[in-house]
């Protein structure tokens, strides 16, 4: 399986539509437990029952592809207490492993949403952040993905994938590419141009757009023992919320 396909898998995971799981949840306080149990049991029909018919068909198609790559994923779902405005923070995480052509791959992905529930139904949702990290090798390279969840319009910010252990004299190659909304929507698998990097990882200063919106980045590192690919969604805002550093 090629590098671009692996990167595309990570990006495709972000399109699983995790936010749609809540559409017809039975009760606000118990739905997270129920959803997590359904996901970890592989009960896709049960998950689909929480959605509209059209969204259920999309979910079934995407999850079938995902499960084909990672047959025994482990899901975690958490729902925070309501804030002063009545909204809750929903956090969904998934981890999975796969063996392809003699190589092992480990996936970690997460998505956070602000949601409002009424009588066990989702009446409002806002995607706050999402990212995925895919690593290959029997001993996957420990890395830290240091990319902010949100930045101000027009500002410069750092995109960093930091290698957490010394690589000595090993040569590491890497690349960074912004994904268009159409590429994210259509799960396009781009080919990243790679260039030699210092042993510490990939460090780039990038420019935020002048208008509010979203930037999605695709990152790849190739090292002697395997590769690391990541996708990260960054919100572009006019002003930071109070208390944001």
mmCIF file of C-alpha atoms in Angstrom:
data_model
loop_
_atom_site.group_PDB
_atom_site.id
_atom_site.type_symbol
_atom_site.label_atom_id
_atom_site.label_comp_id
_atom_site.label_asym_id
_atom_site.label_seq_id
_atom_site.Cartn_x
_atom_site.Cartn_y
_atom_site.Cartn_z
ATOM 1 C CA UNK A 1 0.000 0.000 0.000
ATOM 2 C CA UNK A 2 1.555 3.307 -1.141
ATOM 3 C CA UNK A 3 2.389 6.276 1.041
ATOM 4 C CA UNK A 4 -0.272 8.467 -0.566
ATOM 5 C CA UNK A 5 -2.928 5.863 0.143
ATOM 6 C CA UNK A 6 -1.871 5.655 3.764
ATOM 7 C CA UNK A 7 -2.111 9.423 4.062
ATOM 8 C CA UNK A 8 -5.498 9.287 2.391
ATOM 9 C CA UNK A 9 -6.663 6.728 4.956
ATOM 10 C CA UNK A 10 -5.886 9.125 7.785
ATOM 11 C CA UNK A 11 -7.662 11.964 6.006
ATOM 12 C CA UNK A 12 -10.612 9.719 5.200
ATOM 13 C CA UNK A 13 -11.042 8.858 8.850
ATOM 14 C CA UNK A 14 -11.780 12.498 9.540
ATOM 15 C CA UNK A 15 -14.731 12.191 7.200
ATOM 16 C CA UNK A 16 -16.400 9.382 9.150
ATOM 17 C CA UNK A 17 -19.126 11.767 10.215
ATOM 18 C CA UNK A 18 -18.731 11.206 13.945
ATOM 19 C CA UNK A 19 -20.954 14.184 14.704
ATOM 20 C CA UNK A 20 -23.970 12.492 13.086
ATOM 21 C CA UNK A 21 -24.021 9.716 15.685
ATOM 22 C CA UNK A 22 -26.068 11.917 18.002
ATOM 23 C CA UNK A 23 -29.083 12.711 15.865
ATOM 24 C CA UNK A 24 -31.597 10.529 17.690
ATOM 25 C CA UNK A 25 -29.786 9.708 20.940
ATOM 26 C CA UNK A 26 -32.211 8.390 23.568
ATOM 27 C CA UNK A 27 -30.913 10.362 26.563
ATOM 28 C CA UNK A 28 -28.241 13.008 26.975
ATOM 29 C CA UNK A 29 -26.616 11.461 30.042
ATOM 30 C CA UNK A 30 -26.520 7.892 28.701
ATOM 31 C CA UNK A 31 -25.951 8.298 25.003
ATOM 32 C CA UNK A 32 -22.120 8.424 25.161
ATOM 33 C CA UNK A 33 -21.984 5.068 26.959
ATOM 34 C CA UNK A 34 -24.414 3.577 24.477
ATOM 35 C CA UNK A 35 -22.576 4.928 21.449
ATOM 36 C CA UNK A 36 -19.193 3.724 22.692
ATOM 37 C CA UNK A 37 -20.604 0.238 23.356
ATOM 38 C CA UNK A 38 -22.129 0.044 19.866
ATOM 39 C CA UNK A 39 -18.903 1.150 18.204
ATOM 40 C CA UNK A 40 -16.670 -1.246 20.128
ATOM 41 C CA UNK A 41 -19.099 -4.109 19.491
ATOM 42 C CA UNK A 42 -18.973 -3.378 15.765
ATOM 43 C CA UNK A 43 -22.756 -2.944 15.772
ATOM 44 C CA UNK A 44 -22.947 -0.673 12.744
ATOM 45 C CA UNK A 45 -26.696 -1.211 12.395
ATOM 46 C CA UNK A 46 -27.096 -0.013 15.961
ATOM 47 C CA UNK A 47 -25.014 3.056 15.226
ATOM 48 C CA UNK A 48 -26.962 3.653 12.020
ATOM 49 C CA UNK A 49 -30.200 3.617 14.024
ATOM 50 C CA UNK A 50 -29.022 6.851 15.669
ATOM 51 C CA UNK A 51 -28.952 8.639 12.304
ATOM 52 C CA UNK A 52 -31.194 9.694 9.497
ATOM 53 C CA UNK A 53 -31.531 7.237 6.603
ATOM 54 C CA UNK A 54 -29.240 9.228 4.277
ATOM 55 C CA UNK A 55 -26.512 9.689 6.893
ATOM 56 C CA UNK A 56 -26.739 6.032 7.868
ATOM 57 C CA UNK A 57 -26.000 4.977 4.288
ATOM 58 C CA UNK A 58 -22.948 7.262 4.200
ATOM 59 C CA UNK A 59 -21.771 5.953 7.571
ATOM 60 C CA UNK A 60 -22.097 2.327 6.494
ATOM 61 C CA UNK A 61 -20.041 2.966 3.374
ATOM 62 C CA UNK A 62 -17.261 4.783 5.200
ATOM 63 C CA UNK A 63 -17.050 2.500 8.194
ATOM 64 C CA UNK A 64 -16.881 -0.579 5.951
ATOM 65 C CA UNK A 65 -13.826 0.879 4.245
ATOM 66 C CA UNK A 66 -12.268 1.878 7.558
ATOM 67 C CA UNK A 67 -12.882 -1.505 9.181
ATOM 68 C CA UNK A 68 -11.379 -3.174 6.127
ATOM 69 C CA UNK A 69 -8.119 -1.371 6.910
ATOM 70 C CA UNK A 70 -8.316 -1.572 10.718
ATOM 71 C CA UNK A 71 -10.472 -4.604 11.621
ATOM 72 C CA UNK A 72 -10.522 -4.175 15.427
ATOM 73 C CA UNK A 73 -10.578 -0.457 16.244
ATOM 74 C CA UNK A 74 -11.001 0.712 19.829
ATOM 75 C CA UNK A 75 -13.367 3.641 20.345
ATOM 76 C CA UNK A 76 -13.723 6.057 23.239
ATOM 77 C CA UNK A 77 -16.637 8.505 23.582
ATOM 78 C CA UNK A 78 -16.915 11.179 26.281
ATOM 79 C CA UNK A 79 -19.570 13.820 26.863
ATOM 80 C CA UNK A 80 -18.840 16.680 29.261
ATOM 81 C CA UNK A 81 -21.350 18.341 31.573
ATOM 82 C CA UNK A 82 -23.357 21.227 30.092
ATOM 83 C CA UNK A 83 -21.707 24.645 30.135
ATOM 84 C CA UNK A 84 -23.385 27.924 31.030
ATOM 85 C CA UNK A 85 -24.903 28.066 27.536
ATOM 86 C CA UNK A 86 -26.235 24.522 27.741
ATOM 87 C CA UNK A 87 -23.797 23.085 25.217
ATOM 88 C CA UNK A 88 -21.605 20.038 25.876
ATOM 89 C CA UNK A 89 -18.203 19.004 24.604
ATOM 90 C CA UNK A 90 -18.297 15.660 22.799
ATOM 91 C CA UNK A 91 -14.957 13.915 22.339
ATOM 92 C CA UNK A 92 -14.551 10.835 20.127
ATOM 93 C CA UNK A 93 -11.264 8.949 19.825
ATOM 94 C CA UNK A 94 -10.345 5.844 17.849
ATOM 95 C CA UNK A 95 -7.227 3.683 17.803
ATOM 96 C CA UNK A 96 -6.474 0.843 15.440
ATOM 97 C CA UNK A 97 -3.727 -1.432 14.167
ATOM 98 C CA UNK A 98 -3.156 -3.105 10.822
ATOM 99 C CA UNK A 99 -0.546 -5.293 9.135
ATOM 100 C CA UNK A 100 -0.019 -4.715 5.411
ATOM 101 C CA UNK A 101 2.753 -6.172 3.258
ATOM 102 C CA UNK A 102 4.802 -7.093 6.319
ATOM 103 C CA UNK A 103 4.493 -3.655 7.933
ATOM 104 C CA UNK A 104 2.501 -2.751 11.026
ATOM 105 C CA UNK A 105 0.492 0.475 11.112
ATOM 106 C CA UNK A 106 -0.936 2.191 14.184
ATOM 107 C CA UNK A 107 -3.645 4.816 13.914
ATOM 108 C CA UNK A 108 -4.792 7.391 16.471
ATOM 109 C CA UNK A 109 -7.535 9.862 15.568
ATOM 110 C CA UNK A 110 -9.783 12.219 17.486
ATOM 111 C CA UNK A 111 -12.592 14.687 16.982
ATOM 112 C CA UNK A 112 -14.164 17.220 19.380
ATOM 113 C CA UNK A 113 -17.522 18.908 18.933
ATOM 114 C CA UNK A 114 -19.614 21.391 20.849
ATOM 115 C CA UNK A 115 -23.141 19.974 20.877
ATOM 116 C CA UNK A 116 -26.541 20.912 22.242
ATOM 117 C CA UNK A 117 -28.975 18.152 23.192
ATOM 118 C CA UNK A 118 -32.687 18.464 23.864
ATOM 119 C CA UNK A 119 -34.819 15.524 24.966
ATOM 120 C CA UNK A 120 -32.014 13.201 23.940
ATOM 121 C CA UNK A 121 -31.742 14.721 20.480
ATOM 122 C CA UNK A 122 -28.926 16.709 18.949
ATOM 123 C CA UNK A 123 -30.236 20.136 17.968
ATOM 124 C CA UNK A 124 -26.926 21.937 17.403
ATOM 125 C CA UNK A 125 -23.320 20.961 16.709
ATOM 126 C CA UNK A 126 -20.034 22.705 15.953
ATOM 127 C CA UNK A 127 -16.860 20.852 15.012
ATOM 128 C CA UNK A 128 -14.041 22.266 17.168
ATOM 129 C CA UNK A 129 -10.988 20.225 16.202
ATOM 130 C CA UNK A 130 -9.902 16.936 14.674
ATOM 131 C CA UNK A 131 -6.669 15.200 13.838
ATOM 132 C CA UNK A 132 -5.251 11.811 12.903
ATOM 133 C CA UNK A 133 -1.818 10.249 13.295
ATOM 134 C CA UNK A 134 -0.681 7.103 11.474
ATOM 135 C CA UNK A 135 2.657 5.449 12.204
ATOM 136 C CA UNK A 136 4.315 2.386 10.684
ATOM 137 C CA UNK A 137 6.959 -0.017 11.913
ATOM 138 C CA UNK A 138 7.262 -2.652 14.635
ATOM 139 C CA UNK A 139 8.496 0.088 16.959
ATOM 140 C CA UNK A 140 6.561 3.173 15.847
ATOM 141 C CA UNK A 141 8.486 6.414 16.051
ATOM 142 C CA UNK A 142 7.233 8.484 19.007
ATOM 143 C CA UNK A 143 6.237 11.926 17.778
ATOM 144 C CA UNK A 144 4.329 14.953 19.039
ATOM 145 C CA UNK A 145 1.903 16.714 16.723
ATOM 146 C CA UNK A 146 2.203 20.396 17.710
ATOM 147 C CA UNK A 147 -0.344 22.240 15.578
ATOM 148 C CA UNK A 148 -2.851 24.652 17.146
ATOM 149 C CA UNK A 149 -6.589 23.969 17.113
ATOM 150 C CA UNK A 150 -7.358 27.588 16.168
ATOM 151 C CA UNK A 151 -5.505 30.744 15.168
ATOM 152 C CA UNK A 152 -6.355 34.334 14.280
ATOM 153 C CA UNK A 153 -7.083 35.406 10.708
ATOM 154 C CA UNK A 154 -3.975 36.565 8.871
ATOM 155 C CA UNK A 155 -1.576 35.375 11.578
ATOM 156 C CA UNK A 156 1.483 33.202 11.146
ATOM 157 C CA UNK A 157 1.623 30.002 13.161
ATOM 158 C CA UNK A 158 3.813 26.929 13.480
ATOM 159 C CA UNK A 159 3.094 23.462 12.089
ATOM 160 C CA UNK A 160 5.394 21.012 13.842
ATOM 161 C CA UNK A 161 5.777 17.251 13.960
ATOM 162 C CA UNK A 162 8.410 16.718 16.643
ATOM 163 C CA UNK A 163 10.443 13.498 16.856
ATOM 164 C CA UNK A 164 10.516 12.658 20.559
ATOM 165 C CA UNK A 165 13.714 10.603 20.522
ATOM 166 C CA UNK A 166 17.155 11.187 18.960
ATOM 167 C CA UNK A 167 17.696 9.629 15.538
ATOM 168 C CA UNK A 168 21.455 10.073 15.508
ATOM 169 C CA UNK A 169 22.783 10.464 11.977
ATOM 170 C CA UNK A 170 19.650 9.062 10.355
ATOM 171 C CA UNK A 171 18.197 11.040 7.458
ATOM 172 C CA UNK A 172 14.546 12.024 7.780
ATOM 173 C CA UNK A 173 12.467 13.313 4.870
ATOM 174 C CA UNK A 174 9.204 15.165 5.229
ATOM 175 C CA UNK A 175 6.556 17.210 3.531
ATOM 176 C CA UNK A 176 3.591 19.448 4.320
ATOM 177 C CA UNK A 177 0.562 20.156 2.147
ATOM 178 C CA UNK A 178 -2.668 22.142 2.717
ATOM 179 C CA UNK A 179 -5.816 20.290 1.709
ATOM 180 C CA UNK A 180 -8.688 22.117 0.024
ATOM 181 C CA UNK A 181 -12.228 21.698 1.380
ATOM 182 C CA UNK A 182 -13.005 19.702 -1.770
ATOM 183 C CA UNK A 183 -10.079 17.340 -1.121
ATOM 184 C CA UNK A 184 -11.244 16.791 2.447
ATOM 185 C CA UNK A 185 -14.853 16.287 1.358
ATOM 186 C CA UNK A 186 -13.947 13.897 -1.472
ATOM 187 C CA UNK A 187 -11.264 12.062 0.561
ATOM 188 C CA UNK A 188 -8.626 12.827 -2.052
ATOM 189 C CA UNK A 189 -5.271 11.128 -1.466
ATOM 190 C CA UNK A 190 -2.606 13.683 -2.334
ATOM 191 C CA UNK A 191 1.032 12.948 -3.049
ATOM 192 C CA UNK A 192 3.286 14.976 -0.768
ATOM 193 C CA UNK A 193 6.619 16.328 -2.034
ATOM 194 C CA UNK A 194 9.337 15.191 0.373
ATOM 195 C CA UNK A 195 12.618 16.907 1.255
ATOM 196 C CA UNK A 196 15.436 16.067 3.720
ATOM 197 C CA UNK A 197 14.859 17.409 7.244
ATOM 198 C CA UNK A 198 16.820 17.778 10.421
ATOM 199 C CA UNK A 199 16.590 14.882 12.867
ATOM 200 C CA UNK A 200 14.213 16.775 15.150
ATOM 201 C CA UNK A 201 11.207 16.557 12.836
ATOM 202 C CA UNK A 202 9.266 18.921 10.594
ATOM 203 C CA UNK A 203 8.987 22.602 11.526
ATOM 204 C CA UNK A 204 7.167 25.090 9.288
ATOM 205 C CA UNK A 205 5.780 28.579 9.787
ATOM 206 C CA UNK A 206 2.576 29.009 7.761
ATOM 207 C CA UNK A 207 0.119 31.806 7.012
ATOM 208 C CA UNK A 208 -3.523 31.773 8.071
ATOM 209 C CA UNK A 209 -6.112 33.067 5.579
ATOM 210 C CA UNK A 210 -7.457 36.592 5.981
ATOM 211 C CA UNK A 211 -11.015 35.296 6.423
ATOM 212 C CA UNK A 212 -12.458 32.995 9.085
ATOM 213 C CA UNK A 213 -12.741 29.368 8.096
ATOM 214 C CA UNK A 214 -10.695 26.192 8.264
ATOM 215 C CA UNK A 215 -7.257 25.033 7.131
ATOM 216 C CA UNK A 216 -6.554 21.303 6.941
ATOM 217 C CA UNK A 217 -2.937 20.140 6.773
ATOM 218 C CA UNK A 218 -1.479 16.844 5.602
ATOM 219 C CA UNK A 219 1.978 15.998 6.945
ATOM 220 C CA UNK A 220 4.369 13.129 6.269
ATOM 221 C CA UNK A 221 7.703 12.054 7.775
ATOM 222 C CA UNK A 222 9.781 9.192 6.367
ATOM 223 C CA UNK A 223 12.486 7.795 8.655
ATOM 224 C CA UNK A 224 14.712 4.677 8.543
ATOM 225 C CA UNK A 225 12.190 2.516 10.424
ATOM 226 C CA UNK A 226 9.003 3.590 8.695
ATOM 227 C CA UNK A 227 6.776 6.607 8.205
ATOM 228 C CA UNK A 228 4.483 8.975 10.034
ATOM 229 C CA UNK A 229 1.488 10.668 8.405
ATOM 230 C CA UNK A 230 -0.875 13.105 10.031
ATOM 231 C CA UNK A 231 -3.829 15.316 9.215
ATOM 232 C CA UNK A 232 -4.914 18.270 11.314
ATOM 233 C CA UNK A 233 -7.818 20.718 11.089
ATOM 234 C CA UNK A 234 -7.115 24.305 12.204
ATOM 235 C CA UNK A 235 -9.951 26.789 12.786
ATOM 236 C CA UNK A 236 -9.329 30.343 11.576
ATOM 237 C CA UNK A 237 -11.156 32.866 13.766
ATOM 238 C CA UNK A 238 -11.469 36.656 14.039
ATOM 239 C CA UNK A 239 -10.975 36.669 17.792
ATOM 240 C CA UNK A 240 -9.857 34.134 20.384
ATOM 241 C CA UNK A 241 -12.333 33.121 23.108
ATOM 242 C CA UNK A 242 -11.791 34.693 26.524
ATOM 243 C CA UNK A 243 -9.092 32.864 28.468
ATOM 244 C CA UNK A 244 -7.322 31.527 25.360
ATOM 245 C CA UNK A 245 -3.546 31.857 25.538
#
